[in-house]
Coordinates of C-alpha atoms in Angstrom, one line a residue:
Chain A
M1 CA -10.5 27.1 10.8
K2 CA -10.3 24.1 8.5
K3 CA -13.4 22.0 7.7
Y4 CA -12.9 18.3 7.3
Y5 CA -14.6 15.8 5.1
T6 CA -14.6 12.5 7.1
E7 CA -15.1 9.0 5.8
Q8 CA -15.9 6.1 8.1
W9 CA -13.4 3.5 6.8
S10 CA -14.7 0.8 9.2
E11 CA -16.5 0.6 12.5
D12 CA -13.5 1.9 14.4
C13 CA -11.6 3.9 11.8
Q14 CA -12.0 7.3 10.2
F15 CA -10.2 9.2 7.5
S16 CA -10.5 13.0 7.2
I17 CA -9.3 15.5 4.6
A18 CA -9.4 19.2 5.0
Y19 CA -11.1 21.4 2.5
E20 CA -11.6 25.1 2.1
E21 CA -14.7 25.2 -0.1
K22 CA -17.6 23.0 -1.0
L23 CA -18.0 23.5 -4.7
H24 CA -21.2 21.6 -5.4
S25 CA -23.7 19.3 -3.6
E26 CA -26.5 17.6 -5.5
A27 CA -28.5 14.4 -5.4
S28 CA -28.7 12.8 -8.8
P29 CA -31.3 10.2 -9.5
F30 CA -28.6 7.6 -8.5
Q31 CA -26.6 9.1 -5.7
Q32 CA -25.5 12.0 -3.6
I33 CA -22.6 13.9 -5.3
D34 CA -20.4 16.3 -3.4
F35 CA -17.4 18.3 -4.8
Y36 CA -14.9 19.9 -2.5
K37 CA -11.7 21.9 -3.0
G38 CA -8.8 21.9 -0.6
E39 CA -5.1 22.7 -0.6
E40 CA -3.2 19.4 -0.3
F41 CA -5.6 17.1 -2.1
G42 CA -6.9 19.7 -4.6
T43 CA -10.4 19.2 -5.9
F44 CA -12.1 16.0 -4.9
F45 CA -15.5 14.5 -5.0
T46 CA -17.5 11.9 -3.1
L47 CA -20.5 9.7 -4.1
D48 CA -22.8 8.8 -1.2
G49 CA -20.2 10.2 1.1
L50 CA -17.3 8.0 -0.2
M51 CA -14.1 9.4 -1.7
M52 CA -13.9 8.7 -5.4
V53 CA -11.3 11.0 -6.9
N54 CA -8.9 13.7 -5.8
E55 CA -6.2 15.5 -7.6
K56 CA -3.4 14.3 -5.3
D57 CA -3.6 10.6 -6.0
E58 CA -6.0 9.9 -8.9
F59 CA -2.9 9.1 -11.0
V60 CA -2.3 5.9 -8.9
Y61 CA -5.8 4.5 -9.6
H62 CA -6.0 5.5 -13.2
D63 CA -2.5 4.2 -14.0
M64 CA -3.2 0.9 -12.4
I65 CA -6.6 0.3 -13.9
T66 CA -5.3 1.0 -17.4
H67 CA -1.7 0.2 -18.1
P68 CA -1.3 -3.4 -16.9
A69 CA -3.7 -4.6 -19.6
F70 CA -1.9 -2.7 -22.4
A71 CA 1.5 -4.1 -21.3
T72 CA 0.0 -7.6 -21.4
N73 CA -1.6 -7.1 -24.8
P74 CA -0.3 -4.1 -26.7
N75 CA -2.7 -4.8 -29.6
I76 CA -5.8 -3.7 -27.8
K77 CA -8.0 -1.7 -30.2
K78 CA -11.5 -1.6 -28.8
V79 CA -12.1 -0.7 -25.2
L80 CA -15.2 -0.7 -23.0
I81 CA -15.2 1.4 -19.8
I82 CA -18.0 0.7 -17.4
G83 CA -18.4 3.5 -14.9
G84 CA -15.4 5.8 -14.7
G85 CA -17.6 9.0 -14.6
D86 CA -14.7 11.2 -13.7
G87 CA -13.1 10.6 -17.0
G88 CA -9.7 9.6 -15.7
T89 CA -9.8 6.0 -17.0
A90 CA -10.8 7.2 -20.5
R91 CA -8.0 9.8 -20.4
E92 CA -5.4 7.1 -19.8
V93 CA -6.8 4.8 -22.4
L94 CA -6.9 7.6 -25.0
R95 CA -3.2 8.1 -24.6
Y96 CA -2.7 4.9 -26.7
K97 CA -2.8 6.1 -30.3
S98 CA -3.3 2.5 -31.3
V99 CA -6.7 2.4 -29.6
E100 CA -9.4 2.8 -32.3
K101 CA -12.6 2.9 -30.3
V102 CA -13.5 3.6 -26.6
V103 CA -17.1 3.1 -25.4
M104 CA -17.7 4.6 -21.9
V105 CA -20.9 3.6 -20.2
E106 CA -21.6 5.7 -17.1
I107 CA -24.9 5.4 -15.4
D108 CA -24.8 8.9 -13.9
E109 CA -24.3 11.7 -16.5
L110 CA -24.1 14.3 -13.7
V111 CA -20.9 12.8 -12.4
F112 CA -19.3 13.3 -15.8
R113 CA -20.7 16.8 -16.3
L114 CA -19.6 18.0 -12.9
S115 CA -16.1 16.4 -13.4
Q116 CA -15.9 18.4 -16.7
K117 CA -16.6 21.5 -14.8
Y118 CA -14.6 21.0 -11.6
L119 CA -12.0 18.3 -12.4
P120 CA -10.4 19.0 -15.8
I121 CA -7.4 16.9 -14.6
T122 CA -9.5 13.8 -15.3
A123 CA -12.4 14.9 -17.6
A124 CA -11.0 17.5 -20.0
G125 CA -10.8 16.4 -23.6
V126 CA -12.3 13.0 -23.1
E127 CA -15.7 13.7 -24.8
E128 CA -14.0 15.6 -27.6
D129 CA -11.8 12.7 -28.7
S130 CA -13.2 11.3 -32.0
R131 CA -12.6 7.7 -30.8
M132 CA -14.9 8.1 -27.8
E133 CA -18.5 7.1 -27.6
M134 CA -20.2 8.2 -24.4
I135 CA -23.3 6.4 -23.2
F136 CA -25.1 7.4 -20.1
D137 CA -26.9 4.2 -19.1
D138 CA -26.7 1.1 -17.0
G139 CA -23.5 -0.9 -17.6
L140 CA -25.0 -4.3 -17.0
A141 CA -27.8 -3.6 -19.5
Y142 CA -25.2 -2.4 -22.0
V143 CA -23.1 -5.5 -21.9
Q144 CA -26.2 -7.7 -22.0
N145 CA -27.0 -6.1 -25.4
A146 CA -23.5 -5.9 -26.8
P147 CA -22.5 -8.3 -29.6
D148 CA -20.2 -11.2 -28.9
A149 CA -16.4 -10.6 -29.0
S150 CA -16.8 -6.9 -29.6
F151 CA -14.1 -5.6 -27.2
D152 CA -10.5 -6.4 -26.5
L153 CA -10.6 -4.8 -23.1
I154 CA -13.3 -4.1 -20.5
L155 CA -12.4 -1.8 -17.6
V156 CA -14.8 -1.8 -14.7
D157 CA -14.3 1.4 -12.9
S158 CA -17.1 1.1 -10.4
T159 CA -18.0 2.2 -6.9
D160 CA -18.3 -0.4 -4.1
P161 CA -20.9 -3.2 -4.5
I162 CA -23.7 -1.1 -3.0
S163 CA -26.3 1.1 -4.7
V164 CA -25.4 1.8 -8.3
G165 CA -22.3 -0.4 -8.3
E166 CA -24.0 -3.6 -7.1
G167 CA -24.8 -5.1 -10.5
L168 CA -21.2 -4.8 -11.5
F169 CA -20.1 -7.4 -8.9
T170 CA -22.5 -10.2 -10.0
T171 CA -21.8 -13.4 -11.8
A172 CA -24.3 -12.4 -14.5
F173 CA -22.3 -9.3 -15.3
Y174 CA -18.9 -11.1 -15.4
Q175 CA -20.4 -13.8 -17.7
E176 CA -21.6 -11.1 -20.1
C177 CA -18.2 -9.5 -20.0
H178 CA -16.7 -12.8 -21.0
R179 CA -19.0 -13.2 -23.9
V180 CA -18.5 -9.6 -25.1
L181 CA -14.7 -9.9 -25.0
S182 CA -12.6 -11.1 -28.0
A183 CA -10.5 -14.3 -27.8
E184 CA -7.6 -12.2 -26.6
G185 CA -9.9 -10.2 -24.3
I186 CA -9.0 -8.9 -20.8
L187 CA -11.3 -7.8 -18.0
I188 CA -10.0 -5.4 -15.3
N189 CA -12.3 -4.8 -12.4
Q190 CA -12.3 -2.7 -9.3
H191 CA -11.7 -5.4 -6.7
E192 CA -12.0 -3.7 -3.3
S193 CA -9.5 -4.2 -0.5
P194 CA -8.2 -6.9 1.9
Y195 CA -7.9 -5.0 5.2
F196 CA -11.2 -4.0 6.6
A197 CA -13.7 -6.9 7.0
E198 CA -16.5 -5.7 4.8
Y199 CA -14.3 -4.8 1.9
A200 CA -12.3 -8.0 2.2
E201 CA -15.5 -10.0 2.0
N202 CA -16.5 -8.2 -1.2
M203 CA -13.0 -8.8 -2.6
R204 CA -13.3 -12.6 -1.9
K205 CA -16.7 -12.8 -3.4
A206 CA -15.7 -11.1 -6.6
H207 CA -12.7 -13.3 -7.1
T208 CA -14.7 -16.5 -6.4
K209 CA -17.2 -15.5 -9.1
I210 CA -14.6 -14.4 -11.7
K211 CA -12.3 -17.4 -11.5
K212 CA -15.2 -19.7 -12.4
I213 CA -15.8 -17.8 -15.6
F214 CA -12.3 -16.8 -16.9
D215 CA -9.4 -19.2 -17.6
I216 CA -7.0 -16.7 -16.1
A217 CA -8.1 -14.8 -13.0
K218 CA -5.5 -12.9 -10.9
V219 CA -5.5 -10.0 -8.6
Y220 CA -3.0 -7.1 -8.3
Q221 CA -2.5 -4.5 -5.6
F222 CA -1.4 -0.9 -5.3
H223 CA -1.1 1.9 -2.8
M224 CA -4.1 4.2 -2.9
P225 CA -3.8 6.3 0.3
T226 CA -7.3 8.0 0.1
Y227 CA -9.2 4.7 -0.2
P228 CA -10.0 2.7 2.9
S229 CA -6.7 1.3 4.3
G230 CA -4.7 2.5 1.3
H231 CA -4.4 -1.2 0.2
W232 CA -6.4 -1.5 -3.0
L233 CA -6.9 -4.2 -5.7
F234 CA -7.9 -4.7 -9.3
G235 CA -8.8 -8.0 -10.8
F236 CA -7.1 -9.1 -14.0
A237 CA -9.2 -11.8 -15.8
S238 CA -8.5 -13.0 -19.4
K239 CA -9.1 -15.6 -21.9
K240 CA -5.6 -16.0 -23.2
F241 CA -2.9 -13.8 -21.7
D242 CA -1.2 -14.3 -18.3
P243 CA -0.3 -10.8 -16.9
I244 CA 3.0 -12.0 -15.6
Q245 CA 4.2 -14.5 -18.2
N246 CA 3.0 -12.5 -21.1
V247 CA 4.0 -9.0 -20.0
Q248 CA 5.7 -7.2 -22.9
A249 CA 7.9 -4.7 -21.3
E250 CA 9.7 -3.5 -24.4
A251 CA 6.5 -3.3 -26.4
W252 CA 4.9 -1.2 -23.7
S253 CA 8.0 1.0 -23.4
N254 CA 7.7 1.7 -27.2
F255 CA 4.3 3.4 -26.5
G256 CA 6.5 6.2 -25.1
L257 CA 4.1 7.0 -22.2
H258 CA 5.4 8.6 -19.0
T259 CA 3.5 7.3 -16.1
K260 CA 3.9 8.6 -12.5
Y261 CA 2.9 5.3 -10.8
Y262 CA 3.0 2.5 -13.3
N263 CA 6.1 0.8 -14.8
T264 CA 6.6 -2.7 -16.1
D265 CA 8.7 -3.8 -13.1
L266 CA 5.9 -2.7 -10.8
H267 CA 3.4 -4.4 -13.1
V268 CA 5.0 -7.8 -12.1
G269 CA 5.5 -6.8 -8.5
A270 CA 1.8 -5.8 -8.1
F271 CA 0.7 -9.4 -8.6
M272 CA 2.9 -10.6 -5.7
L273 CA 0.3 -10.5 -2.9
P274 CA 0.7 -10.8 0.9
T275 CA 0.0 -14.3 2.2
F276 CA -3.2 -13.2 4.1
V277 CA -4.6 -11.8 0.9
K278 CA -3.8 -15.0 -1.1
E279 CA -5.4 -17.1 1.6
K280 CA -8.5 -15.0 1.7
L281 CA -8.8 -15.0 -2.1
A282 CA -8.5 -18.8 -2.2
R283 CA -11.3 -19.4 0.2
E284 CA -14.5 -20.3 -1.6
E285 CA -16.7 -19.1 1.3
Chain B
M1 CA -20.0 7.0 22.6
K2 CA -16.7 6.0 21.1
K3 CA -13.6 8.0 21.8
Y4 CA -11.1 8.5 19.0
Y5 CA -7.4 8.7 18.9
T6 CA -6.5 11.0 16.0
E7 CA -3.2 11.4 14.3
Q8 CA -2.5 14.3 11.9
W9 CA -1.0 12.6 8.9
S10 CA -0.2 15.8 7.1
E11 CA -1.4 19.4 7.1
D12 CA -4.7 18.4 5.5
C13 CA -5.1 14.8 6.5
Q14 CA -6.2 13.0 9.7
F15 CA -6.5 9.4 10.7
S16 CA -8.6 8.3 13.7
I17 CA -9.0 5.0 15.5
A18 CA -11.7 4.3 18.1
Y19 CA -10.8 3.0 21.5
E20 CA -12.7 2.0 24.5
E21 CA -10.1 2.4 27.2
K22 CA -6.9 4.3 27.8
L23 CA -4.7 1.8 29.5
H24 CA -1.7 3.9 30.4
S25 CA -0.3 7.4 29.9
E26 CA 3.2 8.4 31.0
A27 CA 6.0 10.6 30.0
S28 CA 9.3 8.8 30.1
P29 CA 12.6 10.7 30.0
F30 CA 12.4 10.4 26.3
Q31 CA 8.9 10.7 25.1
Q32 CA 5.2 10.6 25.8
I33 CA 3.8 7.0 25.9
D34 CA 0.1 6.2 25.6
F35 CA -1.5 2.8 25.5
Y36 CA -5.1 2.4 24.3
K37 CA -7.4 -0.6 23.9
G38 CA -10.2 -0.8 21.3
E39 CA -12.2 -3.4 19.5
E40 CA -11.1 -3.5 15.9
F41 CA -7.4 -2.6 16.4
G42 CA -7.0 -4.2 19.8
T43 CA -4.4 -2.8 22.0
F44 CA -2.2 0.0 20.5
F45 CA 0.3 2.5 21.6
T46 CA 1.6 5.9 20.5
L47 CA 4.9 7.7 21.1
D48 CA 4.6 11.5 21.2
G49 CA 1.1 11.0 19.7
L50 CA 2.2 8.9 16.7
M51 CA 0.9 5.4 16.1
M52 CA 3.6 2.8 16.7
V53 CA 2.0 -0.7 17.0
N54 CA -1.5 -2.1 17.1
E55 CA -2.7 -5.7 17.2
K56 CA -4.5 -5.5 13.9
D57 CA -1.5 -4.9 11.6
E58 CA 1.7 -5.2 13.5
F59 CA 2.3 -8.4 11.6
V60 CA 2.8 -6.5 8.4
Y61 CA 5.6 -4.3 9.8
H62 CA 7.3 -7.0 11.7
D63 CA 7.2 -9.5 8.8
M64 CA 8.7 -6.9 6.4
I65 CA 11.5 -5.7 8.7
T66 CA 12.7 -9.2 9.4
H67 CA 12.1 -11.8 6.7
P68 CA 13.5 -10.2 3.5
A69 CA 17.0 -10.2 5.1
F70 CA 16.8 -13.9 6.1
A71 CA 15.6 -14.9 2.6
T72 CA 18.5 -13.1 1.1
N73 CA 21.1 -14.6 3.5
P74 CA 19.8 -17.6 5.4
N75 CA 23.1 -17.9 7.3
I76 CA 22.5 -14.9 9.5
K77 CA 23.7 -15.8 13.0
K78 CA 24.2 -12.5 14.9
V79 CA 21.5 -9.8 14.8
L80 CA 21.5 -6.3 16.2
I81 CA 18.1 -4.6 16.7
I82 CA 18.2 -0.8 17.2
G83 CA 14.9 0.4 18.8
G84 CA 12.0 -2.1 18.4
G85 CA 10.8 -1.5 22.0
D86 CA 7.5 -3.3 21.5
G87 CA 9.4 -6.5 21.0
G88 CA 7.8 -7.5 17.7
T89 CA 11.0 -7.4 15.6
A90 CA 12.9 -9.5 18.2
R91 CA 9.9 -11.9 18.3
E92 CA 10.2 -12.5 14.5
V93 CA 14.0 -12.8 14.5
L94 CA 13.9 -15.3 17.4
R95 CA 11.7 -17.6 15.2
Y96 CA 14.9 -18.5 13.3
K97 CA 16.4 -21.4 15.3
S98 CA 19.7 -20.8 13.4
V99 CA 20.1 -17.4 15.0
E100 CA 22.7 -17.6 17.8
K101 CA 22.6 -14.1 19.3
V102 CA 20.3 -11.1 19.3
V103 CA 21.2 -7.8 20.8
M104 CA 18.4 -5.3 21.2
V105 CA 19.3 -1.7 22.0
E106 CA 16.2 0.3 22.9
I107 CA 16.7 3.8 24.4
D108 CA 13.4 3.7 26.4
E109 CA 13.0 0.8 28.7
L110 CA 9.6 1.9 29.7
V111 CA 8.3 1.2 26.1
F112 CA 9.4 -2.4 26.5
R113 CA 8.1 -2.8 30.0
L114 CA 4.7 -1.4 29.1
S115 CA 4.6 -3.7 26.0
Q116 CA 5.3 -6.7 28.2
K117 CA 2.4 -5.7 30.3
Y118 CA -0.1 -4.6 27.7
L119 CA 1.1 -6.1 24.4
P120 CA 2.1 -9.7 24.9
I121 CA 1.4 -10.3 21.2
T122 CA 4.8 -8.5 20.5
A123 CA 6.7 -8.6 23.7
A124 CA 5.9 -11.9 25.4
G125 CA 8.8 -14.3 25.6
V126 CA 11.4 -12.0 24.1
E127 CA 13.4 -11.2 27.2
E128 CA 13.3 -14.8 28.3
D129 CA 15.0 -16.2 25.2
S130 CA 18.6 -17.3 26.2
R131 CA 19.9 -15.8 22.9
M132 CA 18.7 -12.3 23.7
E133 CA 20.7 -9.5 25.2
M134 CA 18.6 -6.5 26.1
I135 CA 20.3 -3.1 26.4
F136 CA 18.5 0.0 27.3
D137 CA 20.7 2.7 25.9
D138 CA 21.2 4.9 22.9
G139 CA 21.5 3.0 19.7
L140 CA 24.0 5.3 18.1
A141 CA 26.3 5.1 21.1
Y142 CA 26.1 1.4 21.1
V143 CA 27.2 1.0 17.4
Q144 CA 30.0 3.5 18.0
N145 CA 31.4 1.2 20.6
A146 CA 30.7 -2.2 19.0
P147 CA 33.6 -4.1 17.5
D148 CA 34.1 -4.3 13.7
A149 CA 32.2 -7.0 11.8
S150 CA 30.4 -8.2 14.9
F151 CA 26.9 -8.6 13.4
D152 CA 25.4 -10.2 10.2
L153 CA 22.3 -8.1 10.3
I154 CA 21.2 -4.8 11.8
L155 CA 17.5 -4.0 12.0
V156 CA 16.8 -0.3 12.6
D157 CA 13.3 -0.3 14.0
S158 CA 13.0 3.4 14.8
T159 CA 10.5 6.2 15.2
D160 CA 10.6 9.0 12.7
P161 CA 13.7 11.2 12.5
I162 CA 12.5 13.6 15.2
S163 CA 13.3 13.4 18.9
V164 CA 14.8 10.1 20.0
G165 CA 14.9 8.7 16.4
E166 CA 16.9 11.5 14.9
G167 CA 20.4 10.1 15.4
L168 CA 19.3 6.9 13.6
F169 CA 18.9 8.8 10.3
T170 CA 22.4 10.3 10.2
T171 CA 25.4 9.5 8.0
A172 CA 27.5 8.9 11.1
F173 CA 25.1 6.2 12.2
Y174 CA 24.9 4.5 8.8
Q175 CA 28.7 4.5 8.7
E176 CA 29.0 2.9 12.1
C177 CA 26.5 0.2 10.9
H178 CA 28.6 -0.5 7.9
R179 CA 31.7 -1.0 10.1
V180 CA 29.9 -3.2 12.6
L181 CA 28.5 -5.5 9.9
S182 CA 30.3 -8.6 8.7
A183 CA 31.4 -9.0 5.0
E184 CA 28.0 -10.5 4.3
G185 CA 26.2 -8.0 6.4
I186 CA 22.8 -6.5 5.8
L187 CA 21.2 -3.3 7.2
I188 CA 17.4 -2.9 7.2
N189 CA 16.2 0.5 8.2
Q190 CA 12.8 2.2 8.8
H191 CA 12.6 4.3 5.6
E192 CA 9.5 6.5 6.0
S193 CA 7.0 7.0 3.2
P194 CA 6.7 8.6 -0.3
Y195 CA 3.3 10.2 -0.1
F196 CA 3.2 13.1 2.3
A197 CA 5.8 15.7 1.7
E198 CA 7.6 15.7 5.0
Y199 CA 7.9 11.9 5.1
A200 CA 8.9 11.8 1.5
E201 CA 11.8 14.2 2.2
N202 CA 13.0 12.1 5.0
M203 CA 12.8 9.0 2.8
R204 CA 14.9 10.8 0.1
K205 CA 17.5 12.0 2.6
A206 CA 18.0 8.6 4.2
H207 CA 18.5 6.9 0.8
T208 CA 20.9 9.6 -0.4
K209 CA 23.1 8.9 2.7
I210 CA 22.9 5.1 2.7
K211 CA 23.7 4.7 -1.0
K212 CA 27.0 6.5 -0.5
I213 CA 28.1 4.1 2.2
F214 CA 26.8 0.7 1.0
D215 CA 27.6 -1.1 -2.3
I216 CA 24.0 -2.3 -2.5
A217 CA 21.2 0.1 -1.4
K218 CA 17.6 -0.6 -2.3
V219 CA 14.2 0.3 -0.9
Y220 CA 11.2 -1.9 -0.6
Q221 CA 7.5 -1.1 0.1
F222 CA 4.6 -2.6 1.9
H223 CA 1.0 -1.8 2.9
M224 CA 0.8 -0.6 6.5
P225 CA -2.7 0.9 6.8
T226 CA -2.2 2.6 10.2
Y227 CA 1.0 4.5 9.2
P228 CA 0.6 7.8 7.4
S229 CA -0.8 7.1 3.8
G230 CA -0.5 3.3 4.4
H231 CA 2.5 3.3 1.9
W232 CA 5.6 2.5 4.0
L233 CA 9.2 1.6 3.1
F234 CA 12.2 -0.2 4.5
G235 CA 15.7 0.3 3.2
F236 CA 17.8 -2.8 2.3
A237 CA 21.6 -2.0 2.3
S238 CA 24.3 -4.6 2.1
K239 CA 27.9 -5.3 1.4
K240 CA 27.5 -8.4 -0.7
F241 CA 23.9 -9.6 -1.3
D242 CA 21.4 -8.2 -3.7
P243 CA 17.9 -8.7 -2.3
I244 CA 16.4 -9.7 -5.7
Q245 CA 19.2 -11.6 -7.5
N246 CA 20.3 -13.4 -4.4
V247 CA 16.9 -14.3 -2.9
Q248 CA 16.9 -17.9 -1.8
A249 CA 13.2 -18.9 -1.9
E250 CA 13.8 -22.6 -1.2
A251 CA 16.2 -22.0 1.6
W252 CA 13.8 -19.6 3.2
S253 CA 10.9 -22.1 2.7
N254 CA 13.0 -24.7 4.6
F255 CA 12.8 -22.6 7.7
G256 CA 9.2 -23.7 7.9
L257 CA 7.9 -20.4 9.1
H258 CA 4.3 -19.4 8.4
T259 CA 4.0 -15.7 7.9
K260 CA 0.8 -13.8 7.4
Y261 CA 2.2 -11.0 5.2
Y262 CA 5.6 -12.1 3.9
N263 CA 6.3 -14.6 1.2
T264 CA 9.2 -14.9 -1.2
D265 CA 7.2 -13.8 -4.2
L266 CA 6.1 -10.7 -2.4
H267 CA 9.8 -10.2 -1.3
V268 CA 10.7 -9.6 -5.0
G269 CA 7.5 -7.7 -5.7
A270 CA 8.1 -5.3 -2.8
F271 CA 11.3 -3.9 -4.5
M272 CA 9.3 -2.9 -7.6
L273 CA 8.5 0.7 -6.8
P274 CA 6.2 3.2 -8.4
T275 CA 7.8 5.6 -10.8
F276 CA 7.3 8.6 -8.6
V277 CA 9.0 6.9 -5.7
K278 CA 12.0 5.8 -7.9
E279 CA 12.3 9.4 -9.2
K280 CA 12.2 10.9 -5.7
L281 CA 14.8 8.4 -4.4
A282 CA 17.1 9.2 -7.3
R283 CA 17.2 12.9 -6.6
E284 CA 20.3 14.0 -4.7
E285 CA 18.6 17.0 -3.3

């Protein structure tokens, strides 16, 4: 008899994944953490009951949060990751030999430690890389204290704008990101989803704030089947580079990385949004 | 207490939608038909237990099956729809005043009659349009008997390749479509999904067959949250037009149609597929 983990995607919609074993269940000072192991989706974990990462499609999310920025500016050297406790975003960033320094600021150390134990697909080797600096602290506080122009890329790999993720969806946070980024700096942020009403409202609010702060502020989409509706977005904000006009397909190809989801054609395609998404993003309130 | 309609998306994955009322349940000679009514997704119906159409996101599917072909060849006059019993595909085609004739061949008349009764959003007005010819018969038999070069566009709006939909995923059917299409003809077909193994195998098989028959055979993707994984595909096959190189954005814009999902930027973007999808499509077996 299979047991199912079920997530309420909206008032009227549920998504369920079968698991064979519950590996770990613990309340950290920040959130409820649950690790499961099943057949089709492998090991997966939830925070406060919401799906974060599973072995079947983590590659989609981690490809899409990381590679579009590097294909737009192949000269990225210093990277700040906010959140990303499973390690998958750092794993992808560290594939670029040209990257000199990665600071990862995750508020909940337990998420990372449990990922090291149960999810080596995302967490293995990350802490051991000599370019990594791991900080277990509040991301907003970190950027408030960081020097001007100290990073070329900030990746905000956050939960939804509730509980611990809330501060990472504020104007104050985006302004600090702008200040901390170099003149060629790029900000990629978890941008929610257009389909279910609550997520769509968070998507709209985030974009409204970011486009007032950054000269270039666009949104790109991807297929993430285990997140609500499967239609998920990242924001691309930058001071100088346009992600479509400035994409450097050949330079990116020269990195020699094989990616299972990302490619530079899809990079451009991902910014081509459905009309209802464009209309929602354009609304100020 | 809400009741849930649940669909098994794969061995380990379930998707559920709440409904308040079951409107109709009947076994036709071809399949089990069930109509439900809920709050968030409105009225929806299933065939043999699989979600076909709901009021919340039918616009995605019907935009994407219809408009890419018309933006590639704005001179389409004669259209054949195979399946499409809910009427939504015909509804979109009939928005083009330049279309002279639409033949819709649906094997199961009951699906259309129940859609007329319960789903006016897709079925209303379709039968009444003087350009429509409705035929309730087998789609494969229809194309076998149709004259050469008698249509500019064939839209295969089918169920999965099981039960009644099976014949619409065969080499024999695709060959007949090729014969029945004009020299500028385009075939759009329901092309399954790359995420869950069974659907992905059907996707690969369909593409392998079609690319042997048509000079141009591409695949494009869209976000359809209520279909398994939310990552869905259509095939674009044609004798003459390439859907990217030949897209006529201005000509399409001149039709003056407002579409909630489709636009001509997204048209191009939709053909930019993830690497794992391209690799799967390229495999012969």
